[in-house]
mmCIF file of C-alpha atoms and ligand atoms in Angstrom:
data_model
loop_
_atom_site.group_PDB
_atom_site.id
_atom_site.type_symbol
_atom_site.label_atom_id
_atom_site.label_comp_id
_atom_site.label_asym_id
_atom_site.label_seq_id
_atom_site.Cartn_x
_atom_site.Cartn_y
_atom_site.Cartn_z
ATOM 1 C CA MET A 1400 -13.872 17.192 5.462
ATOM 2 C CA LYS A 1401 -12.620 14.527 7.866
ATOM 3 C CA LYS A 1402 -16.318 13.754 8.223
ATOM 4 C CA ILE A 1403 -16.274 12.102 4.823
ATOM 5 C CA VAL A 1404 -13.595 9.706 6.077
ATOM 6 C CA ASP A 1405 -15.656 8.938 9.192
ATOM 7 C CA LYS A 1406 -18.703 8.376 7.032
ATOM 8 C CA LEU A 1407 -16.749 6.023 4.767
ATOM 9 C CA GLU A 1408 -15.528 4.035 7.770
ATOM 10 C CA LYS A 1409 -19.010 3.815 9.259
ATOM 11 C CA ASP A 1410 -21.157 3.236 6.169
ATOM 12 C CA ARG A 1411 -18.517 1.564 3.980
ATOM 13 C CA ILE A 1412 -19.817 3.539 1.017
ATOM 14 C CA LEU A 1413 -19.948 7.171 -0.161
ATOM 15 C CA SER A 1414 -21.829 9.140 -2.789
ATOM 16 C CA ASP A 1415 -20.076 9.679 -6.109
ATOM 17 C CA GLU A 1416 -19.394 13.288 -5.175
ATOM 18 C CA GLU A 1417 -17.890 12.325 -1.819
ATOM 19 C CA PHE A 1418 -15.625 9.754 -3.455
ATOM 20 C CA LYS A 1419 -14.458 12.405 -5.894
ATOM 21 C CA THR A 1420 -13.779 14.841 -3.073
ATOM 22 C CA LEU A 1421 -11.585 12.298 -1.290
ATOM 23 C CA LEU A 1422 -9.767 11.441 -4.502
ATOM 24 C CA THR A 1423 -9.006 15.036 -5.434
ATOM 25 C CA THR A 1424 -8.588 16.980 -2.213
ATOM 26 C CA ASP A 1425 -5.175 18.493 -1.602
ATOM 27 C CA ASP A 1426 -5.869 18.860 2.110
ATOM 28 C CA GLU A 1427 -2.936 16.910 3.567
ATOM 29 C CA GLU A 1428 -4.652 16.519 6.921
ATOM 30 C CA VAL A 1429 -7.585 14.723 5.343
ATOM 31 C CA ILE A 1430 -5.319 12.453 3.328
ATOM 32 C CA SER A 1431 -3.286 11.452 6.363
ATOM 33 C CA TYR A 1432 -6.459 10.951 8.392
ATOM 34 C CA LEU A 1433 -7.787 8.672 5.646
ATOM 35 C CA GLN A 1434 -4.640 6.565 5.837
ATOM 36 C CA GLU A 1435 -4.651 6.566 9.628
ATOM 37 C CA ARG A 1436 -8.206 5.183 9.684
ATOM 38 C CA ALA A 1437 -7.350 2.623 7.006
ATOM 39 C CA ARG A 1438 -4.410 1.429 9.127
ATOM 40 C CA ALA A 1439 -6.571 1.260 12.242
ATOM 41 C CA VAL A 1440 -9.194 -0.842 10.477
ATOM 42 C CA ARG A 1441 -6.557 -3.123 8.962
ATOM 43 C CA GLU A 1442 -5.000 -3.641 12.397
ATOM 44 C CA LYS A 1443 -8.369 -4.438 13.941
ATOM 45 C CA VAL A 1444 -8.814 -7.295 11.465
ATOM 46 C CA TYR A 1445 -5.287 -8.534 10.756
ATOM 47 C CA GLY A 1446 -3.203 -7.043 13.567
ATOM 48 C CA LYS A 1447 0.347 -6.298 12.491
ATOM 49 C CA ASP A 1448 0.583 -9.295 10.172
ATOM 50 C CA VAL A 1449 1.672 -8.901 6.567
ATOM 51 C CA PHE A 1450 1.103 -11.950 4.375
ATOM 52 C CA VAL A 1451 3.582 -12.972 1.705
ATOM 53 C CA ARG A 1452 2.731 -14.635 -1.572
ATOM 54 C CA GLY A 1453 5.474 -16.249 -3.603
ATOM 55 C CA LEU A 1454 4.945 -15.187 -7.178
ATOM 56 C CA ILE A 1455 5.977 -17.731 -9.802
ATOM 57 C CA GLU A 1456 5.830 -16.142 -13.244
ATOM 58 C CA PHE A 1457 5.780 -19.362 -15.202
ATOM 59 C CA THR A 1458 5.194 -18.183 -18.778
ATOM 60 C CA ASN A 1459 5.403 -14.912 -20.679
ATOM 61 C CA TYR A 1460 3.691 -16.305 -23.771
ATOM 62 C CA CYS A 1461 0.265 -14.740 -24.195
ATOM 63 C CA LYS A 1462 -2.450 -15.022 -26.802
ATOM 64 C CA ASN A 1463 -3.981 -11.674 -25.843
ATOM 65 C CA GLY A 1464 -3.160 -8.214 -27.073
ATOM 66 C CA CYS A 1465 -3.897 -6.061 -24.002
ATOM 67 C CA LEU A 1466 -2.613 -2.670 -25.115
ATOM 68 C CA TYR A 1467 -0.914 -1.773 -21.816
ATOM 69 C CA CYS A 1468 0.922 -5.027 -21.208
ATOM 70 C CA GLY A 1469 4.554 -5.660 -22.140
ATOM 71 C CA ILE A 1470 4.083 -9.389 -22.754
ATOM 72 C CA ASN A 1471 1.109 -8.947 -25.096
ATOM 73 C CA CYS A 1472 1.138 -11.148 -28.206
ATOM 74 C CA ARG A 1473 2.031 -8.279 -30.531
ATOM 75 C CA ASN A 1474 5.344 -7.606 -28.849
ATOM 76 C CA THR A 1475 7.860 -9.300 -31.131
ATOM 77 C CA LYS A 1476 10.849 -7.866 -29.273
ATOM 78 C CA ILE A 1477 10.743 -9.962 -26.137
ATOM 79 C CA GLU A 1478 12.243 -13.354 -25.650
ATOM 80 C CA ARG A 1479 9.529 -15.775 -24.588
ATOM 81 C CA TYR A 1480 9.970 -18.521 -21.969
ATOM 82 C CA ARG A 1481 8.020 -21.265 -20.268
ATOM 83 C CA LEU A 1482 8.855 -23.037 -17.007
ATOM 84 C CA THR A 1483 8.534 -26.808 -16.766
ATOM 85 C CA LYS A 1484 6.615 -28.442 -13.964
ATOM 86 C CA GLU A 1485 9.949 -29.410 -12.418
ATOM 87 C CA GLN A 1486 11.134 -25.785 -12.445
ATOM 88 C CA ILE A 1487 7.856 -24.646 -10.871
ATOM 89 C CA VAL A 1488 8.201 -27.294 -8.174
ATOM 90 C CA GLU A 1489 11.776 -26.162 -7.512
ATOM 91 C CA CYS A 1490 10.575 -22.569 -7.040
ATOM 92 C CA SER A 1491 7.924 -23.752 -4.590
ATOM 93 C CA ASP A 1492 10.418 -25.861 -2.601
ATOM 94 C CA LEU A 1493 12.752 -22.916 -2.307
ATOM 95 C CA GLY A 1494 9.809 -20.688 -1.364
ATOM 96 C CA TYR A 1495 8.649 -23.153 1.263
ATOM 97 C CA SER A 1496 12.062 -23.194 2.893
ATOM 98 C CA LEU A 1497 11.982 -19.390 2.997
ATOM 99 C CA GLY A 1498 8.627 -19.363 4.813
ATOM 100 C CA PHE A 1499 6.167 -18.933 1.972
ATOM 101 C CA ARG A 1500 2.816 -20.657 2.477
ATOM 102 C CA THR A 1501 1.087 -19.320 -0.648
ATOM 103 C CA PHE A 1502 2.265 -19.757 -4.203
ATOM 104 C CA VAL A 1503 0.829 -17.637 -6.967
ATOM 105 C CA LEU A 1504 1.170 -19.086 -10.443
ATOM 106 C CA GLN A 1505 0.930 -16.160 -12.813
ATOM 107 C CA GLY A 1506 1.390 -16.003 -16.537
ATOM 108 C CA GLY A 1507 0.168 -14.796 -19.853
ATOM 109 C CA GLU A 1508 -2.740 -16.688 -21.383
ATOM 110 C CA ASP A 1509 -0.602 -19.440 -22.836
ATOM 111 C CA PRO A 1510 -2.494 -22.249 -24.620
ATOM 112 C CA TYR A 1511 0.560 -24.504 -24.232
ATOM 113 C CA TYR A 1512 -0.567 -25.077 -20.642
ATOM 114 C CA THR A 1513 -3.710 -27.085 -21.257
ATOM 115 C CA ASP A 1514 -6.173 -27.693 -18.429
ATOM 116 C CA GLU A 1515 -4.612 -31.096 -17.993
ATOM 117 C CA ILE A 1516 -1.158 -29.572 -17.446
ATOM 118 C CA ILE A 1517 -2.447 -26.917 -15.037
ATOM 119 C CA VAL A 1518 -4.395 -29.546 -13.089
ATOM 120 C CA ASP A 1519 -1.271 -31.683 -12.857
ATOM 121 C CA ILE A 1520 0.837 -28.744 -11.625
ATOM 122 C CA VAL A 1521 -1.768 -27.736 -9.032
ATOM 123 C CA LYS A 1522 -2.139 -31.310 -7.748
ATOM 124 C CA THR A 1523 1.619 -31.707 -7.521
ATOM 125 C CA LEU A 1524 2.103 -28.464 -5.572
ATOM 126 C CA LYS A 1525 -0.748 -29.315 -3.217
ATOM 127 C CA SER A 1526 0.561 -32.806 -2.552
ATOM 128 C CA LEU A 1527 4.128 -31.605 -1.942
ATOM 129 C CA HIS A 1528 3.022 -28.718 0.268
ATOM 130 C CA PRO A 1529 -0.390 -29.592 1.726
ATOM 131 C CA ASP A 1530 -0.203 -26.711 4.197
ATOM 132 C CA CYS A 1531 0.110 -24.140 1.388
ATOM 133 C CA ALA A 1532 -2.447 -22.263 -0.668
ATOM 134 C CA VAL A 1533 -2.169 -22.253 -4.443
ATOM 135 C CA THR A 1534 -3.365 -19.151 -6.258
ATOM 136 C CA LEU A 1535 -3.820 -19.028 -10.012
ATOM 137 C CA SER A 1536 -3.558 -15.887 -12.123
ATOM 138 C CA ILE A 1537 -3.800 -17.152 -15.677
ATOM 139 C CA GLY A 1538 -6.583 -15.100 -17.156
ATOM 140 C CA GLU A 1539 -9.966 -15.781 -18.699
ATOM 141 C CA LYS A 1540 -11.056 -19.417 -18.969
ATOM 142 C CA SER A 1541 -14.299 -21.348 -19.264
ATOM 143 C CA ARG A 1542 -16.261 -22.240 -16.152
ATOM 144 C CA GLU A 1543 -15.360 -25.891 -16.763
ATOM 145 C CA SER A 1544 -11.645 -25.073 -16.707
ATOM 146 C CA TYR A 1545 -11.985 -23.084 -13.497
ATOM 147 C CA GLU A 1546 -13.876 -26.013 -11.963
ATOM 148 C CA ALA A 1547 -11.160 -28.447 -12.984
ATOM 149 C CA TYR A 1548 -8.422 -26.333 -11.359
ATOM 150 C CA TYR A 1549 -10.531 -25.927 -8.219
ATOM 151 C CA ASN A 1550 -11.161 -29.645 -7.974
ATOM 152 C CA ALA A 1551 -7.419 -30.183 -8.344
ATOM 153 C CA GLY A 1552 -6.922 -28.093 -5.207
ATOM 154 C CA ALA A 1553 -6.450 -24.482 -6.340
ATOM 155 C CA ASP A 1554 -7.588 -22.205 -3.529
ATOM 156 C CA ARG A 1555 -7.557 -18.691 -4.954
ATOM 157 C CA TYR A 1556 -7.729 -16.879 -8.284
ATOM 158 C CA LEU A 1557 -6.554 -13.405 -9.222
ATOM 159 C CA LEU A 1558 -8.214 -11.756 -12.195
ATOM 160 C CA ARG A 1559 -8.193 -7.989 -12.178
ATOM 161 C CA HIS A 1560 -11.329 -6.577 -13.795
ATOM 162 C CA GLU A 1561 -9.044 -3.722 -15.078
ATOM 163 C CA THR A 1562 -11.960 -1.226 -15.371
ATOM 164 C CA ILE A 1563 -15.690 -1.676 -14.917
ATOM 165 C CA THR A 1564 -16.564 0.922 -17.570
ATOM 166 C CA ASP A 1565 -17.208 -0.725 -20.906
ATOM 167 C CA GLU A 1566 -16.017 2.204 -23.016
ATOM 168 C CA HIS A 1567 -12.762 2.392 -21.033
ATOM 169 C CA TYR A 1568 -12.310 -1.380 -21.196
ATOM 170 C CA ARG A 1569 -12.473 -1.216 -24.987
ATOM 171 C CA LYS A 1570 -9.756 1.428 -25.099
ATOM 172 C CA LEU A 1571 -7.368 -0.844 -23.195
ATOM 173 C CA HIS A 1572 -8.109 -4.161 -24.911
ATOM 174 C CA PRO A 1573 -8.378 -5.554 -28.425
ATOM 175 C CA SER A 1574 -11.864 -6.074 -29.848
ATOM 176 C CA GLU A 1575 -11.772 -9.845 -29.218
ATOM 177 C CA MET A 1576 -11.837 -9.180 -25.466
ATOM 178 C CA SER A 1577 -14.863 -7.953 -23.546
ATOM 179 C CA LEU A 1578 -15.694 -6.667 -20.099
ATOM 180 C CA GLY A 1579 -18.727 -8.960 -20.148
ATOM 181 C CA ASN A 1580 -16.545 -12.047 -20.315
ATOM 182 C CA ARG A 1581 -14.177 -10.707 -17.654
ATOM 183 C CA VAL A 1582 -17.091 -10.217 -15.248
ATOM 184 C CA ARG A 1583 -18.526 -13.618 -16.200
ATOM 185 C CA CYS A 1584 -15.188 -15.140 -15.205
ATOM 186 C CA LEU A 1585 -15.167 -13.332 -11.850
ATOM 187 C CA ASN A 1586 -18.720 -14.467 -11.087
ATOM 188 C CA ASP A 1587 -17.940 -18.071 -12.043
ATOM 189 C CA LEU A 1588 -14.805 -18.086 -9.890
ATOM 190 C CA LYS A 1589 -16.713 -16.837 -6.865
ATOM 191 C CA ASP A 1590 -19.572 -19.214 -7.445
ATOM 192 C CA ILE A 1591 -17.213 -22.199 -7.694
ATOM 193 C CA GLY A 1592 -15.771 -21.353 -4.279
ATOM 194 C CA TYR A 1593 -12.405 -19.731 -4.948
ATOM 195 C CA GLN A 1594 -11.144 -16.848 -2.864
ATOM 196 C CA VAL A 1595 -11.229 -14.291 -5.673
ATOM 197 C CA GLY A 1596 -9.229 -11.149 -6.396
ATOM 198 C CA CYS A 1597 -10.256 -8.372 -8.752
ATOM 199 C CA GLY A 1598 -8.624 -4.963 -9.193
ATOM 200 C CA PHE A 1599 -7.380 -2.341 -11.580
ATOM 201 C CA MET A 1600 -4.463 -0.174 -12.607
ATOM 202 C CA VAL A 1601 -4.320 3.346 -11.221
ATOM 203 C CA GLY A 1602 -3.778 5.968 -13.910
ATOM 204 C CA SER A 1603 -4.256 3.652 -16.879
ATOM 205 C CA PRO A 1604 -4.591 5.518 -20.188
ATOM 206 C CA TYR A 1605 -7.992 7.255 -20.653
ATOM 207 C CA GLN A 1606 -8.994 6.555 -17.026
ATOM 208 C CA THR A 1607 -11.291 9.261 -15.642
ATOM 209 C CA LEU A 1608 -12.323 10.059 -12.088
ATOM 210 C CA ASP A 1609 -15.778 8.719 -12.930
ATOM 211 C CA ASN A 1610 -14.222 5.438 -14.044
ATOM 212 C CA ILE A 1611 -12.439 5.138 -10.704
ATOM 213 C CA VAL A 1612 -15.625 5.863 -8.753
ATOM 214 C CA SER A 1613 -17.387 3.125 -10.749
ATOM 215 C CA ASP A 1614 -14.523 0.735 -9.968
ATOM 216 C CA LEU A 1615 -14.845 1.502 -6.258
ATOM 217 C CA LYS A 1616 -18.580 0.866 -6.319
ATOM 218 C CA PHE A 1617 -18.058 -2.362 -8.236
ATOM 219 C CA ILE A 1618 -15.459 -3.539 -5.703
ATOM 220 C CA ARG A 1619 -17.796 -2.785 -2.810
ATOM 221 C CA GLU A 1620 -20.604 -4.683 -4.470
ATOM 222 C CA PHE A 1621 -18.575 -7.659 -5.727
ATOM 223 C CA GLU A 1622 -16.838 -8.028 -2.354
ATOM 224 C CA PRO A 1623 -13.692 -9.758 -3.558
ATOM 225 C CA ASP A 1624 -11.476 -11.589 -1.048
ATOM 226 C CA MET A 1625 -8.419 -9.873 -2.534
ATOM 227 C CA CYS A 1626 -8.029 -6.631 -4.445
ATOM 228 C CA GLY A 1627 -4.986 -5.797 -6.584
ATOM 229 C CA ILE A 1628 -4.376 -2.099 -7.111
ATOM 230 C CA GLY A 1629 -1.158 -0.766 -8.615
ATOM 231 C CA PRO A 1630 -0.069 2.140 -10.762
ATOM 232 C CA PHE A 1631 -0.070 1.772 -14.526
ATOM 233 C CA ILE A 1632 3.515 2.023 -15.822
ATOM 234 C CA PRO A 1633 4.220 2.314 -19.562
ATOM 235 C CA HIS A 1634 6.167 -0.365 -21.420
ATOM 236 C CA GLU A 1635 8.466 0.818 -24.190
ATOM 237 C CA ASP A 1636 7.228 -1.693 -26.756
ATOM 238 C CA THR A 1637 3.514 -0.979 -26.409
ATOM 239 C CA VAL A 1638 1.265 1.690 -27.955
ATOM 240 C CA PHE A 1639 1.057 3.314 -24.521
ATOM 241 C CA LYS A 1640 4.822 3.819 -24.296
ATOM 242 C CA ASP A 1641 4.521 7.607 -23.985
ATOM 243 C CA GLU A 1642 1.650 7.641 -21.502
ATOM 244 C CA PRO A 1643 2.377 8.816 -17.951
ATOM 245 C CA SER A 1644 2.518 6.388 -15.019
ATOM 246 C CA GLY A 1645 -0.067 6.356 -12.271
ATOM 247 C CA THR A 1646 0.995 8.155 -9.089
ATOM 248 C CA VAL A 1647 1.894 7.031 -5.593
ATOM 249 C CA ASP A 1648 -0.515 9.560 -4.149
ATOM 250 C CA MET A 1649 -3.529 8.273 -6.077
ATOM 251 C CA THR A 1650 -2.592 4.627 -5.476
ATOM 252 C CA THR A 1651 -2.229 5.049 -1.707
ATOM 253 C CA ARG A 1652 -5.469 7.024 -1.465
ATOM 254 C CA LEU A 1653 -7.244 4.239 -3.298
ATOM 255 C CA LEU A 1654 -5.669 1.554 -1.109
ATOM 256 C CA ALA A 1655 -6.922 3.399 1.972
ATOM 257 C CA ILE A 1656 -10.400 3.885 0.510
ATOM 258 C CA ILE A 1657 -10.650 0.212 -0.461
ATOM 259 C CA ARG A 1658 -9.545 -0.820 3.038
ATOM 260 C CA LEU A 1659 -12.436 1.214 4.455
ATOM 261 C CA LEU A 1660 -14.912 -0.097 1.860
ATOM 262 C CA LEU A 1661 -13.964 -3.723 2.618
ATOM 263 C CA PRO A 1662 -12.280 -3.852 6.059
ATOM 264 C CA ASP A 1663 -11.204 -7.497 5.781
ATOM 265 C CA VAL A 1664 -10.028 -7.550 2.157
ATOM 266 C CA LEU A 1665 -6.529 -8.856 1.385
ATOM 267 C CA LEU A 1666 -4.790 -5.892 -0.181
ATOM 268 C CA PRO A 1667 -1.329 -6.132 -1.731
ATOM 269 C CA SER A 1668 1.225 -3.377 -1.780
ATOM 270 C CA THR A 1669 2.376 -4.126 -5.315
ATOM 271 C CA THR A 1670 5.692 -4.400 -7.112
ATOM 272 C CA ALA A 1671 4.443 -1.699 -9.500
ATOM 273 C CA LEU A 1672 4.074 0.668 -6.532
ATOM 274 C CA GLY A 1673 7.638 -0.183 -5.505
ATOM 275 C CA THR A 1674 8.755 0.504 -9.057
ATOM 276 C CA ILE A 1675 7.515 4.103 -9.296
ATOM 277 C CA ASP A 1676 8.837 4.986 -5.833
ATOM 278 C CA PRO A 1677 11.691 3.311 -3.921
ATOM 279 C CA LEU A 1678 9.530 3.480 -0.790
ATOM 280 C CA GLY A 1679 6.287 2.735 -2.627
ATOM 281 C CA ARG A 1680 5.576 -0.576 -0.938
ATOM 282 C CA GLU A 1681 6.171 0.916 2.513
ATOM 283 C CA LYS A 1682 3.744 3.710 1.634
ATOM 284 C CA GLY A 1683 1.198 1.125 0.497
ATOM 285 C CA LEU A 1684 1.497 -0.766 3.785
ATOM 286 C CA LYS A 1685 1.008 2.458 5.703
ATOM 287 C CA ALA A 1686 -2.149 3.138 3.676
ATOM 288 C CA GLY A 1687 -3.844 -0.124 4.671
ATOM 289 C CA ALA A 1688 -2.272 -2.790 2.456
ATOM 290 C CA ASN A 1689 -1.490 -6.102 4.207
ATOM 291 C CA VAL A 1690 0.046 -8.353 1.536
ATOM 292 C CA VAL A 1691 3.343 -8.381 -0.367
ATOM 293 C CA MET A 1692 4.121 -10.604 -3.327
ATOM 294 C CA PRO A 1693 7.848 -11.156 -3.767
ATOM 295 C CA ASN A 1694 9.110 -12.891 -6.852
ATOM 296 C CA LEU A 1695 10.052 -16.566 -6.676
ATOM 297 C CA SER A 1696 10.681 -17.034 -10.389
ATOM 298 C CA PRO A 1697 14.130 -18.314 -11.387
ATOM 299 C CA THR A 1698 16.527 -15.365 -11.738
ATOM 300 C CA ASP A 1699 17.322 -16.115 -15.380
ATOM 301 C CA VAL A 1700 13.722 -15.536 -16.507
ATOM 302 C CA ARG A 1701 12.839 -12.633 -14.213
ATOM 303 C CA ASP A 1702 13.691 -9.834 -16.607
ATOM 304 C CA LYS A 1703 11.672 -11.500 -19.357
ATOM 305 C CA TYR A 1704 8.406 -11.207 -17.433
ATOM 306 C CA LYS A 1705 8.225 -7.489 -17.958
ATOM 307 C CA LEU A 1706 4.704 -6.137 -17.965
ATOM 308 C CA TYR A 1707 6.095 -2.595 -17.681
ATOM 309 C CA ASP A 1708 9.434 -0.748 -17.767
ATOM 310 C CA ASN A 1709 11.982 -0.598 -14.912
ATOM 311 C CA LYS A 1710 10.413 -3.435 -12.932
ATOM 312 C CA ILE A 1711 12.275 -3.848 -9.650
ATOM 313 C CA CYS A 1712 13.859 -6.954 -8.098
ATOM 314 C CA THR A 1713 14.545 -8.697 -11.421
ATOM 315 C CA GLY A 1714 18.145 -9.463 -10.449
ATOM 316 C CA ASP A 1715 17.653 -10.680 -6.890
ATOM 317 C CA GLU A 1716 17.604 -14.236 -5.648
ATOM 318 C CA ALA A 1717 14.394 -15.187 -3.824
ATOM 319 C CA ALA A 1718 16.230 -15.296 -0.498
ATOM 320 C CA GLU A 1719 17.491 -11.737 -0.975
ATOM 321 C CA CYS A 1720 13.989 -10.595 -1.938
ATOM 322 C CA ILE A 1721 12.395 -11.916 1.210
ATOM 323 C CA LYS A 1722 15.181 -10.484 3.352
ATOM 324 C CA CYS A 1723 14.808 -7.060 1.770
ATOM 325 C CA LEU A 1724 11.024 -7.161 2.077
ATOM 326 C CA THR A 1725 11.136 -8.321 5.696
ATOM 327 C CA GLY A 1726 13.141 -5.176 6.468
ATOM 328 C CA ARG A 1727 10.745 -2.978 4.543
ATOM 329 C CA VAL A 1728 7.737 -4.486 6.310
ATOM 330 C CA ARG A 1729 9.387 -4.046 9.755
ATOM 331 C CA ARG A 1730 10.310 -0.463 9.048
ATOM 332 C CA SER A 1731 6.674 0.150 8.170
ATOM 333 C CA GLY A 1732 5.662 -1.084 11.629
ATOM 334 C CA TYR A 1733 4.477 -4.559 10.608
ATOM 335 C CA GLU A 1734 5.696 -8.187 10.664
ATOM 336 C CA ILE A 1735 5.749 -10.853 7.999
ATOM 337 C CA ALA A 1736 3.605 -13.823 9.008
ATOM 338 C CA VAL A 1737 4.529 -17.387 8.069
ATOM 339 C CA SER A 1738 1.018 -18.617 7.268
ATOM 340 C CA ARG A 1739 -1.346 -19.141 4.361
ATOM 341 C CA GLY A 1740 -2.910 -15.782 5.161
ATOM 342 C CA ASP A 1741 -6.454 -16.665 4.202
ATOM 343 C CA HIS A 1742 -9.169 -14.112 3.941
ATOM 344 C CA ILE A 1743 -10.840 -13.490 7.307
ATOM 345 C CA LYS A 1744 -14.509 -12.647 7.007
ATOM 346 C CA VAL A 1745 -15.537 -10.046 9.548
ATOM 347 C CA ASN A 1746 -19.203 -9.220 9.880
ATOM 348 C CA ASN A 1747 -19.078 -6.584 12.572
ATOM 349 C CA LEU A 1748 -16.128 -4.471 13.510
HETATM 350 N N1 SAH B 1296 -2.699 -12.940 -17.786
HETATM 351 C C1 SAH B 1296 -3.130 -12.778 -16.417
HETATM 352 C C2 SAH B 1296 -2.097 -12.068 -15.592
HETATM 353 C C3 SAH B 1296 -1.928 -10.652 -16.022
HETATM 354 S S1 SAH B 1296 -0.571 -9.796 -15.360
HETATM 355 C C4 SAH B 1296 -4.459 -12.057 -16.408
HETATM 356 O O1 SAH B 1296 -4.943 -11.673 -17.465
HETATM 357 O O2 SAH B 1296 -5.050 -11.935 -15.356
HETATM 358 C C5 SAH B 1296 -1.279 -9.142 -13.890
HETATM 359 C C6 SAH B 1296 -1.722 -7.686 -13.929
HETATM 360 O O3 SAH B 1296 -0.647 -6.825 -14.252
HETATM 361 C C7 SAH B 1296 -2.768 -7.321 -14.955
HETATM 362 O O4 SAH B 1296 -4.036 -7.718 -14.542
HETATM 363 C C8 SAH B 1296 -2.620 -5.805 -15.063
HETATM 364 O O5 SAH B 1296 -3.548 -5.115 -14.242
HETATM 365 C C9 SAH B 1296 -1.184 -5.565 -14.571
HETATM 366 N N2 SAH B 1296 -0.393 -4.913 -15.643
HETATM 367 C C10 SAH B 1296 -0.243 -5.290 -16.926
HETATM 368 N N3 SAH B 1296 0.460 -4.372 -17.611
HETATM 369 C C11 SAH B 1296 0.766 -3.381 -16.736
HETATM 370 C C12 SAH B 1296 1.448 -2.132 -16.853
HETATM 371 N N4 SAH B 1296 1.946 -1.714 -18.004
HETATM 372 N N5 SAH B 1296 1.571 -1.375 -15.737
HETATM 373 C C13 SAH B 1296 1.072 -1.792 -14.564
HETATM 374 N N6 SAH B 1296 0.391 -2.944 -14.396
HETATM 375 C C14 SAH B 1296 0.236 -3.737 -15.479
#
């Protein structure tokens, strides 16, 4: 069965049946071989470097009602917050001094932040830190809005597709949202020139093996620059509160498969993975991930940006976070790089 792994590495695609075999086999040797090859490919492209992204969670207001998400608009129990431009700048200054060269502005879809405000924030960050990349992760917008942010200097955009199966998408989102618009957004972002990230939750409610295979084929075809994969984790104030979390095993298999599908993709080992297993992020790095995204948000708002239960690192100062992560990365056999960590396009390995 190791042949399937070799085939995946060589052809960068598999048949549906072969994908399913890799995702379900309990042959430990095959699973460790898969991860070994994923690591080898990752090291060929990026060496031992792990890129850090400073995550600034600047608002937990959201107009959407995504059923899985703790900050969805129907959750009346959480205390909402917004950061001012000055607070965001402070986070970035602190991040810069700690070695961060990418800032990710993430938030709910909060209409308070008009295009004008986002453009102003992006321009300010880019002028204060011209050697840094600014990534936005603020959801679905019009093409015109995406163009305005890009022209202001935004370099990258993260928008997980969540699932590429329409029926599944509708089970996770309210009827006002559609997969069609999500994909339209991703295509616009790519077309405009952003480095784009898509991705999905592992083990989200109603997810089938077929759904996952479709997601893998979509990822291969869309060829994102980044790909965010983390386990689904229930949030106590959502309708999915009693659903089980995704697993470390499935998440690391998928990370390794995605590394072999897209050898040069930027692949984070996520906070969600570190939440379901104390060594989750190390396991992600050993399965081919090459990015970590520590939190740079002010400590007093951290626990309010709770997409899911038991989120880790909500009490730590940014400096402690980076120290802790540096150790975790080293113990996994890698080194944190002080650089923007742009996507490297490799045509032939
Ligand atoms: N509003 C932005 C940012 C969303 S939060 C957007 O729509 O893109 C970033 C990601 O967190 C989401 O895309 C989703 O995949 C993930 N997420 C949300 N709720 C989660 C949960 N309960 N468990 C795990 N991941 C979750």
